[in-house]
Amino acid sequence: MRNVRITARYLAEIIERGVDIVITHGNGPQVGDILLRNEISAKMVPSMPLDVCGAESQGMIGYWIQQALQNELRKRGIKKPVATVVTQVLVDPNDPAFQNPTKFIGPTYTEEEAKKLMEKGYTMKYDIGRKGWRRVVPSPDPKEIIEIDAIKSLVESGTIVIAVGGGGIPVIRTEDGDLRGVEAVIDKDLATERLATQLRAEKMLILTAVEKVYLNFGRSDAKSIDVMTVSEAEKYYNEGHFPPGSMGPKVLASIRFVKHTGNIAIISSLEKALEAFEGRTGTKIVPG
């Protein structure tokens, strides 16, 4: 909760300037914990499918952020409602990702344990970074925010909305038009772009561990970037400067947002959120 309270303070600095914001967040550690709890208690209670675990993590983290922000705003004398929307995100059932699961989730297992899980129908792969076998699931591209009209109504009423937690709950439309959850994980940055674009946001601010985006990150010739045009960002992205699972999705989401809206995207650190929002630091991705 300490990290959430710190986050709330940085976000409140922006809200204090009279800015209407919509908040998104990840859920990696928390959904991993939920899956581990499923495994440990499997003999006693039925395990929940991945889409339900995602929904559970949205509610949990949304509650934390919502309460921390309400407390921080009260201390600053700001009267604004805060609400979390459990968000479904439409994906294409024919997305190639469903044929090639690559997103690691949950705890690590020995090879013997992994084989037993594969017998149950799970797809398992060896995770070099974690030095163990882990479950992999599809990570399809997000297409549409299902609750967009509800979110718009809340924003227009002056509510600070927390939505698309962990990339949202992946759902497909069946042939008869019904929504149905699927076992997958959507990248949180790409889902954030869908939300920002559908809301026609003036800016999209992605907060991460570094103040600016770098070329040759981690090398002696690393170079920070103040401004990138979309064309430059695409060039660097295609050259492999921004690795998947790290800066890659953030830059790709920024490219898409700027292309779709003509507005700017900014990537910076949480500690520099206000300065980045005001254009005083961070990496700006602009049309061109």
mmCIF file of C-alpha atoms in Angstrom:
data_model
loop_
_atom_site.group_PDB
_atom_site.id
_atom_site.type_symbol
_atom_site.label_atom_id
_atom_site.label_comp_id
_atom_site.label_asym_id
_atom_site.label_seq_id
_atom_site.Cartn_x
_atom_site.Cartn_y
_atom_site.Cartn_z
ATOM 1 C CA MET A 1 0.000 0.000 0.000
ATOM 2 C CA ARG A 2 2.966 2.331 0.531
ATOM 3 C CA ASN A 3 3.698 2.372 -3.210
ATOM 4 C CA VAL A 4 0.041 3.119 -3.937
ATOM 5 C CA ARG A 5 0.039 6.043 -1.502
ATOM 6 C CA ILE A 6 3.184 7.435 -3.133
ATOM 7 C CA THR A 7 1.581 7.064 -6.567
ATOM 8 C CA ALA A 8 -1.532 8.881 -5.343
ATOM 9 C CA ARG A 9 0.574 11.843 -4.229
ATOM 10 C CA TYR A 10 2.200 12.231 -7.638
ATOM 11 C CA LEU A 11 -1.142 11.914 -9.445
ATOM 12 C CA ALA A 12 -2.772 14.419 -7.084
ATOM 13 C CA GLU A 13 -0.188 17.011 -8.128
ATOM 14 C CA ILE A 14 -1.581 16.844 -11.672
ATOM 15 C CA ILE A 15 -5.216 16.836 -10.517
ATOM 16 C CA GLU A 16 -4.460 19.884 -8.343
ATOM 17 C CA ARG A 17 -3.714 21.802 -11.566
ATOM 18 C CA GLY A 18 -7.330 21.298 -12.678
ATOM 19 C CA VAL A 19 -6.585 18.451 -15.072
ATOM 20 C CA ASP A 20 -9.148 15.682 -15.641
ATOM 21 C CA ILE A 21 -7.301 12.376 -15.645
ATOM 22 C CA VAL A 22 -8.162 8.737 -16.281
ATOM 23 C CA ILE A 23 -5.873 6.211 -14.586
ATOM 24 C CA THR A 24 -4.786 2.792 -15.839
ATOM 25 C CA HIS A 25 -2.438 0.327 -14.135
ATOM 26 C CA GLY A 26 -0.709 -3.020 -14.411
ATOM 27 C CA ASN A 27 -1.429 -6.174 -12.410
ATOM 28 C CA GLY A 28 1.545 -8.482 -13.025
ATOM 29 C CA PRO A 29 2.575 -9.396 -9.465
ATOM 30 C CA GLN A 30 -0.992 -9.459 -8.144
ATOM 31 C CA VAL A 31 -2.474 -11.699 -10.834
ATOM 32 C CA GLY A 32 0.547 -13.972 -10.377
ATOM 33 C CA ASP A 33 -0.273 -14.209 -6.667
ATOM 34 C CA ILE A 34 -3.904 -15.011 -7.467
ATOM 35 C CA LEU A 35 -2.838 -17.807 -9.821
ATOM 36 C CA LEU A 36 -0.468 -19.199 -7.190
ATOM 37 C CA ARG A 37 -3.278 -19.146 -4.635
ATOM 38 C CA ASN A 38 -5.397 -21.064 -7.151
ATOM 39 C CA GLU A 39 -2.702 -23.735 -7.440
ATOM 40 C CA ILE A 40 -2.203 -24.083 -3.682
ATOM 41 C CA SER A 41 -5.929 -24.361 -2.934
ATOM 42 C CA ALA A 42 -6.883 -26.424 -6.013
ATOM 43 C CA LYS A 43 -7.716 -29.522 -3.951
ATOM 44 C CA MET A 44 -10.119 -27.559 -1.757
ATOM 45 C CA VAL A 45 -11.833 -25.031 -4.041
ATOM 46 C CA PRO A 46 -12.260 -24.795 -7.827
ATOM 47 C CA SER A 47 -9.622 -22.745 -9.651
ATOM 48 C CA MET A 48 -10.847 -19.619 -11.406
ATOM 49 C CA PRO A 49 -10.110 -19.059 -15.122
ATOM 50 C CA LEU A 50 -7.580 -16.412 -16.098
ATOM 51 C CA ASP A 51 -10.153 -13.808 -17.169
ATOM 52 C CA VAL A 52 -11.800 -14.051 -13.744
ATOM 53 C CA CYS A 53 -8.392 -13.712 -12.056
ATOM 54 C CA GLY A 54 -7.842 -10.553 -14.115
ATOM 55 C CA ALA A 55 -11.191 -9.167 -12.999
ATOM 56 C CA GLU A 56 -10.335 -9.957 -9.381
ATOM 57 C CA SER A 57 -7.025 -8.108 -9.652
ATOM 58 C CA GLN A 58 -8.743 -5.107 -11.276
ATOM 59 C CA GLY A 59 -11.121 -4.782 -8.359
ATOM 60 C CA MET A 60 -8.380 -5.223 -5.778
ATOM 61 C CA ILE A 61 -5.853 -2.779 -7.259
ATOM 62 C CA GLY A 62 -8.592 -0.360 -8.283
ATOM 63 C CA TYR A 63 -9.779 -0.286 -4.672
ATOM 64 C CA TRP A 64 -6.254 0.439 -3.430
ATOM 65 C CA ILE A 65 -5.716 3.304 -5.882
ATOM 66 C CA GLN A 66 -9.231 4.651 -5.402
ATOM 67 C CA GLN A 67 -8.927 4.822 -1.621
ATOM 68 C CA ALA A 68 -5.374 6.213 -1.628
ATOM 69 C CA LEU A 69 -6.344 8.926 -4.106
ATOM 70 C CA GLN A 70 -9.512 9.805 -2.180
ATOM 71 C CA ASN A 71 -7.427 10.210 0.983
ATOM 72 C CA GLU A 72 -4.771 12.301 -0.777
ATOM 73 C CA LEU A 73 -7.323 14.588 -2.436
ATOM 74 C CA ARG A 74 -9.118 15.108 0.884
ATOM 75 C CA LYS A 75 -5.842 16.210 2.504
ATOM 76 C CA ARG A 76 -5.386 18.744 -0.295
ATOM 77 C CA GLY A 77 -8.951 20.046 -0.006
ATOM 78 C CA ILE A 78 -9.941 18.752 -3.446
ATOM 79 C CA LYS A 79 -13.501 17.459 -3.794
ATOM 80 C CA LYS A 80 -13.629 15.072 -6.739
ATOM 81 C CA PRO A 81 -15.224 11.632 -6.884
ATOM 82 C CA VAL A 82 -13.028 8.646 -7.749
ATOM 83 C CA ALA A 83 -14.413 5.403 -9.197
ATOM 84 C CA THR A 84 -13.037 2.134 -10.545
ATOM 85 C CA VAL A 85 -14.603 0.530 -13.619
ATOM 86 C CA VAL A 86 -13.994 -3.190 -14.087
ATOM 87 C CA THR A 87 -13.186 -3.078 -17.790
ATOM 88 C CA GLN A 88 -13.598 -5.625 -20.579
ATOM 89 C CA VAL A 89 -11.484 -5.247 -23.723
ATOM 90 C CA LEU A 90 -12.515 -6.778 -27.031
ATOM 91 C CA VAL A 91 -9.975 -8.926 -28.870
ATOM 92 C CA ASP A 92 -10.128 -10.781 -32.186
ATOM 93 C CA PRO A 93 -10.663 -14.546 -31.712
ATOM 94 C CA ASN A 94 -8.569 -15.044 -34.861
ATOM 95 C CA ASP A 95 -5.621 -13.055 -33.498
ATOM 96 C CA PRO A 96 -2.410 -15.021 -34.280
ATOM 97 C CA ALA A 97 -1.444 -14.704 -30.602
ATOM 98 C CA PHE A 98 -3.960 -17.433 -29.755
ATOM 99 C CA GLN A 99 -1.921 -19.884 -31.840
ATOM 100 C CA ASN A 100 1.388 -18.834 -30.272
ATOM 101 C CA PRO A 101 1.127 -18.111 -26.529
ATOM 102 C CA THR A 102 4.147 -16.099 -25.365
ATOM 103 C CA LYS A 103 3.105 -14.181 -22.226
ATOM 104 C CA PHE A 104 4.584 -15.688 -19.056
ATOM 105 C CA ILE A 105 2.299 -15.662 -16.023
ATOM 106 C CA GLY A 106 2.312 -17.110 -12.542
ATOM 107 C CA PRO A 107 5.021 -18.914 -10.558
ATOM 108 C CA THR A 108 7.930 -21.060 -11.768
ATOM 109 C CA TYR A 109 7.822 -24.869 -11.792
ATOM 110 C CA THR A 110 10.261 -27.736 -12.176
ATOM 111 C CA GLU A 111 10.216 -29.655 -15.446
ATOM 112 C CA GLU A 112 8.353 -32.523 -13.769
ATOM 113 C CA GLU A 113 5.700 -30.172 -12.364
ATOM 114 C CA ALA A 114 5.382 -28.470 -15.750
ATOM 115 C CA LYS A 115 4.743 -31.809 -17.466
ATOM 116 C CA LYS A 116 1.893 -32.543 -15.053
ATOM 117 C CA LEU A 117 0.363 -29.128 -15.771
ATOM 118 C CA MET A 118 0.687 -29.733 -19.516
ATOM 119 C CA GLU A 119 -1.304 -32.937 -19.019
ATOM 120 C CA LYS A 120 -4.064 -30.718 -17.598
ATOM 121 C CA GLY A 121 -4.061 -28.643 -20.790
ATOM 122 C CA TYR A 122 -1.780 -25.758 -19.793
ATOM 123 C CA THR A 123 0.856 -24.474 -22.215
ATOM 124 C CA MET A 124 4.221 -24.321 -20.459
ATOM 125 C CA LYS A 125 7.569 -22.897 -21.595
ATOM 126 C CA TYR A 126 10.968 -22.451 -20.014
ATOM 127 C CA ASP A 127 11.546 -18.903 -18.747
ATOM 128 C CA ILE A 128 15.279 -18.179 -18.977
ATOM 129 C CA GLY A 129 14.955 -15.063 -16.823
ATOM 130 C CA ARG A 130 13.274 -16.956 -13.979
ATOM 131 C CA LYS A 131 15.230 -20.212 -14.548
ATOM 132 C CA GLY A 132 12.139 -22.370 -14.436
ATOM 133 C CA TRP A 133 9.046 -23.488 -16.315
ATOM 134 C CA ARG A 134 6.081 -21.125 -16.360
ATOM 135 C CA ARG A 135 2.644 -21.012 -17.848
ATOM 136 C CA VAL A 136 2.312 -19.027 -21.078
ATOM 137 C CA VAL A 137 -0.906 -17.539 -22.412
ATOM 138 C CA PRO A 138 -1.835 -15.572 -25.537
ATOM 139 C CA SER A 139 -1.406 -11.778 -25.556
ATOM 140 C CA PRO A 140 -3.805 -10.593 -28.287
ATOM 141 C CA ASP A 141 -3.986 -7.034 -29.580
ATOM 142 C CA PRO A 142 -6.738 -4.928 -27.942
ATOM 143 C CA LYS A 143 -9.428 -3.662 -30.316
ATOM 144 C CA GLU A 144 -12.122 -1.873 -28.324
ATOM 145 C CA ILE A 145 -12.970 -0.858 -24.757
ATOM 146 C CA ILE A 146 -16.390 -2.356 -23.999
ATOM 147 C CA GLU A 147 -17.264 0.029 -21.142
ATOM 148 C CA ILE A 148 -16.154 3.158 -23.038
ATOM 149 C CA ASP A 149 -19.565 4.876 -22.857
ATOM 150 C CA ALA A 150 -19.781 4.368 -19.089
ATOM 151 C CA ILE A 151 -16.240 5.701 -18.666
ATOM 152 C CA LYS A 152 -17.027 8.738 -20.846
ATOM 153 C CA SER A 153 -20.121 9.511 -18.773
ATOM 154 C CA LEU A 154 -18.142 9.355 -15.546
ATOM 155 C CA VAL A 155 -15.345 11.552 -16.926
ATOM 156 C CA GLU A 156 -17.856 14.123 -18.206
ATOM 157 C CA SER A 157 -19.442 14.233 -14.734
ATOM 158 C CA GLY A 158 -16.071 15.164 -13.205
ATOM 159 C CA THR A 159 -15.200 11.728 -11.848
ATOM 160 C CA ILE A 160 -11.604 10.496 -11.779
ATOM 161 C CA VAL A 161 -11.851 7.052 -13.371
ATOM 162 C CA ILE A 162 -9.577 4.053 -12.831
ATOM 163 C CA ALA A 163 -10.017 1.634 -15.740
ATOM 164 C CA VAL A 164 -8.423 -1.026 -17.974
ATOM 165 C CA GLY A 165 -6.468 -2.441 -15.026
ATOM 166 C CA GLY A 166 -3.865 -4.978 -16.097
ATOM 167 C CA GLY A 167 -4.798 -4.392 -19.729
ATOM 168 C CA GLY A 168 -8.467 -5.157 -19.125
ATOM 169 C CA ILE A 169 -10.347 -8.448 -19.193
ATOM 170 C CA PRO A 170 -9.955 -9.979 -22.678
ATOM 171 C CA VAL A 171 -13.306 -10.866 -24.236
ATOM 172 C CA ILE A 172 -14.544 -11.951 -27.653
ATOM 173 C CA ARG A 173 -17.944 -11.658 -29.304
ATOM 174 C CA THR A 174 -19.635 -14.939 -30.092
ATOM 175 C CA GLU A 175 -21.575 -15.496 -33.312
ATOM 176 C CA ASP A 176 -24.807 -14.484 -31.563
ATOM 177 C CA GLY A 177 -23.231 -11.236 -30.309
ATOM 178 C CA ASP A 178 -22.628 -12.226 -26.689
ATOM 179 C CA LEU A 179 -19.412 -11.324 -24.883
ATOM 180 C CA ARG A 180 -17.295 -14.166 -23.518
ATOM 181 C CA GLY A 181 -14.054 -14.032 -21.546
ATOM 182 C CA VAL A 182 -10.968 -15.782 -22.925
ATOM 183 C CA GLU A 183 -7.792 -17.109 -21.305
ATOM 184 C CA ALA A 184 -5.338 -14.402 -22.309
ATOM 185 C CA VAL A 185 -3.491 -11.318 -21.051
ATOM 186 C CA ILE A 186 -3.594 -7.966 -22.854
ATOM 187 C CA ASP A 187 -0.600 -5.650 -22.681
ATOM 188 C CA LYS A 188 -1.493 -2.780 -20.340
ATOM 189 C CA ASP A 189 0.179 -0.092 -22.462
ATOM 190 C CA LEU A 190 -1.587 -1.134 -25.665
ATOM 191 C CA ALA A 191 -4.917 -1.270 -23.823
ATOM 192 C CA THR A 192 -4.218 2.187 -22.385
ATOM 193 C CA GLU A 193 -3.775 3.499 -25.931
ATOM 194 C CA ARG A 194 -7.177 2.105 -26.935
ATOM 195 C CA LEU A 195 -8.792 3.840 -23.970
ATOM 196 C CA ALA A 196 -6.978 7.147 -24.547
ATOM 197 C CA THR A 197 -7.828 7.109 -28.252
ATOM 198 C CA GLN A 198 -11.495 6.258 -27.712
ATOM 199 C CA LEU A 199 -11.727 9.040 -25.116
ATOM 200 C CA ARG A 200 -9.955 11.456 -27.512
ATOM 201 C CA ALA A 201 -7.571 12.332 -24.699
ATOM 202 C CA GLU A 202 -5.449 15.447 -25.163
ATOM 203 C CA LYS A 203 -2.356 13.651 -23.858
ATOM 204 C CA MET A 204 -1.346 10.112 -23.006
ATOM 205 C CA LEU A 205 1.208 9.910 -20.193
ATOM 206 C CA ILE A 206 2.914 6.553 -19.613
ATOM 207 C CA LEU A 207 4.790 6.351 -16.314
ATOM 208 C CA THR A 208 7.601 3.840 -15.897
ATOM 209 C CA ALA A 209 10.944 3.365 -14.106
ATOM 210 C CA VAL A 210 13.027 5.839 -16.144
ATOM 211 C CA GLU A 211 12.689 9.571 -16.753
ATOM 212 C CA LYS A 212 13.241 9.320 -20.514
ATOM 213 C CA VAL A 213 13.368 6.773 -23.323
ATOM 214 C CA TYR A 214 16.881 5.726 -24.356
ATOM 215 C CA LEU A 215 18.547 4.462 -27.492
ATOM 216 C CA ASN A 216 21.077 1.696 -26.750
ATOM 217 C CA PHE A 217 19.710 1.444 -23.199
ATOM 218 C CA GLY A 218 22.131 -0.188 -20.762
ATOM 219 C CA ARG A 219 25.175 0.363 -22.985
ATOM 220 C CA SER A 220 28.042 2.826 -22.683
ATOM 221 C CA ASP A 221 26.701 4.748 -25.698
ATOM 222 C CA ALA A 222 23.152 5.042 -24.321
ATOM 223 C CA LYS A 223 21.438 8.275 -25.334
ATOM 224 C CA SER A 224 18.253 9.759 -23.886
ATOM 225 C CA ILE A 225 15.584 11.167 -26.197
ATOM 226 C CA ASP A 226 13.669 14.379 -25.514
ATOM 227 C CA VAL A 227 11.378 14.327 -28.565
ATOM 228 C CA MET A 228 10.608 11.701 -31.215
ATOM 229 C CA THR A 229 8.356 12.105 -34.212
ATOM 230 C CA VAL A 230 6.166 9.111 -35.003
ATOM 231 C CA SER A 231 8.404 8.339 -37.995
ATOM 232 C CA GLU A 232 11.519 8.375 -35.826
ATOM 233 C CA ALA A 233 9.842 6.280 -33.133
ATOM 234 C CA GLU A 234 8.780 3.686 -35.715
ATOM 235 C CA LYS A 235 12.317 3.570 -37.130
ATOM 236 C CA TYR A 236 13.898 3.035 -33.712
ATOM 237 C CA TYR A 237 11.199 0.511 -32.772
ATOM 238 C CA ASN A 238 11.806 -1.532 -35.933
ATOM 239 C CA GLU A 239 15.563 -1.406 -35.318
ATOM 240 C CA GLY A 240 14.991 -3.168 -31.990
ATOM 241 C CA HIS A 241 15.958 -0.357 -29.620
ATOM 242 C CA PHE A 242 12.906 -0.963 -27.432
ATOM 243 C CA PRO A 243 12.654 -4.570 -26.204
ATOM 244 C CA PRO A 244 9.318 -6.377 -25.865
ATOM 245 C CA GLY A 245 8.086 -6.690 -22.303
ATOM 246 C CA SER A 246 9.874 -3.467 -21.408
ATOM 247 C CA MET A 247 9.956 -0.179 -23.346
ATOM 248 C CA GLY A 248 8.669 -1.740 -26.589
ATOM 249 C CA PRO A 249 4.926 -1.761 -25.786
ATOM 250 C CA LYS A 250 5.140 1.747 -24.326
ATOM 251 C CA VAL A 251 6.665 3.171 -27.507
ATOM 252 C CA LEU A 252 4.263 1.188 -29.718
ATOM 253 C CA ALA A 253 1.270 2.430 -27.704
ATOM 254 C CA SER A 254 2.566 5.998 -28.035
ATOM 255 C CA ILE A 255 2.994 5.630 -31.805
ATOM 256 C CA ARG A 256 -0.572 4.368 -32.162
ATOM 257 C CA PHE A 257 -2.039 7.105 -29.967
ATOM 258 C CA VAL A 258 -0.313 9.927 -31.842
ATOM 259 C CA LYS A 259 -1.252 8.421 -35.215
ATOM 260 C CA HIS A 260 -4.908 7.989 -34.247
ATOM 261 C CA THR A 261 -5.439 11.338 -32.514
ATOM 262 C CA GLY A 262 -2.773 13.762 -33.711
ATOM 263 C CA ASN A 263 -2.063 14.537 -30.036
ATOM 264 C CA ILE A 264 1.141 13.887 -28.095
ATOM 265 C CA ALA A 265 2.243 10.991 -25.916
ATOM 266 C CA ILE A 266 4.791 11.291 -23.116
ATOM 267 C CA ILE A 267 6.891 8.599 -21.444
ATOM 268 C CA SER A 268 8.557 9.386 -18.112
ATOM 269 C CA SER A 269 8.927 8.244 -14.506
ATOM 270 C CA LEU A 270 6.302 8.402 -11.772
ATOM 271 C CA GLU A 271 8.462 10.802 -9.758
ATOM 272 C CA LYS A 272 8.499 13.226 -12.697
ATOM 273 C CA ALA A 273 4.799 12.857 -13.566
ATOM 274 C CA LEU A 274 3.839 16.523 -13.188
ATOM 275 C CA GLU A 275 6.982 17.836 -14.889
ATOM 276 C CA ALA A 276 6.475 15.403 -17.767
ATOM 277 C CA PHE A 277 2.797 16.305 -18.113
ATOM 278 C CA GLU A 278 3.761 19.976 -18.314
ATOM 279 C CA GLY A 279 6.407 19.231 -20.947
ATOM 280 C CA ARG A 280 9.451 19.918 -18.761
ATOM 281 C CA THR A 281 10.933 16.407 -18.918
ATOM 282 C CA GLY A 282 10.239 12.937 -20.287
ATOM 283 C CA THR A 283 10.243 11.766 -23.888
ATOM 284 C CA LYS A 284 7.552 13.277 -26.094
ATOM 285 C CA ILE A 285 6.243 11.400 -29.134
ATOM 286 C CA VAL A 286 4.756 13.890 -31.583
ATOM 287 C CA PRO A 287 3.161 13.820 -35.058
ATOM 288 C CA GLY A 288 5.501 13.774 -38.011
#
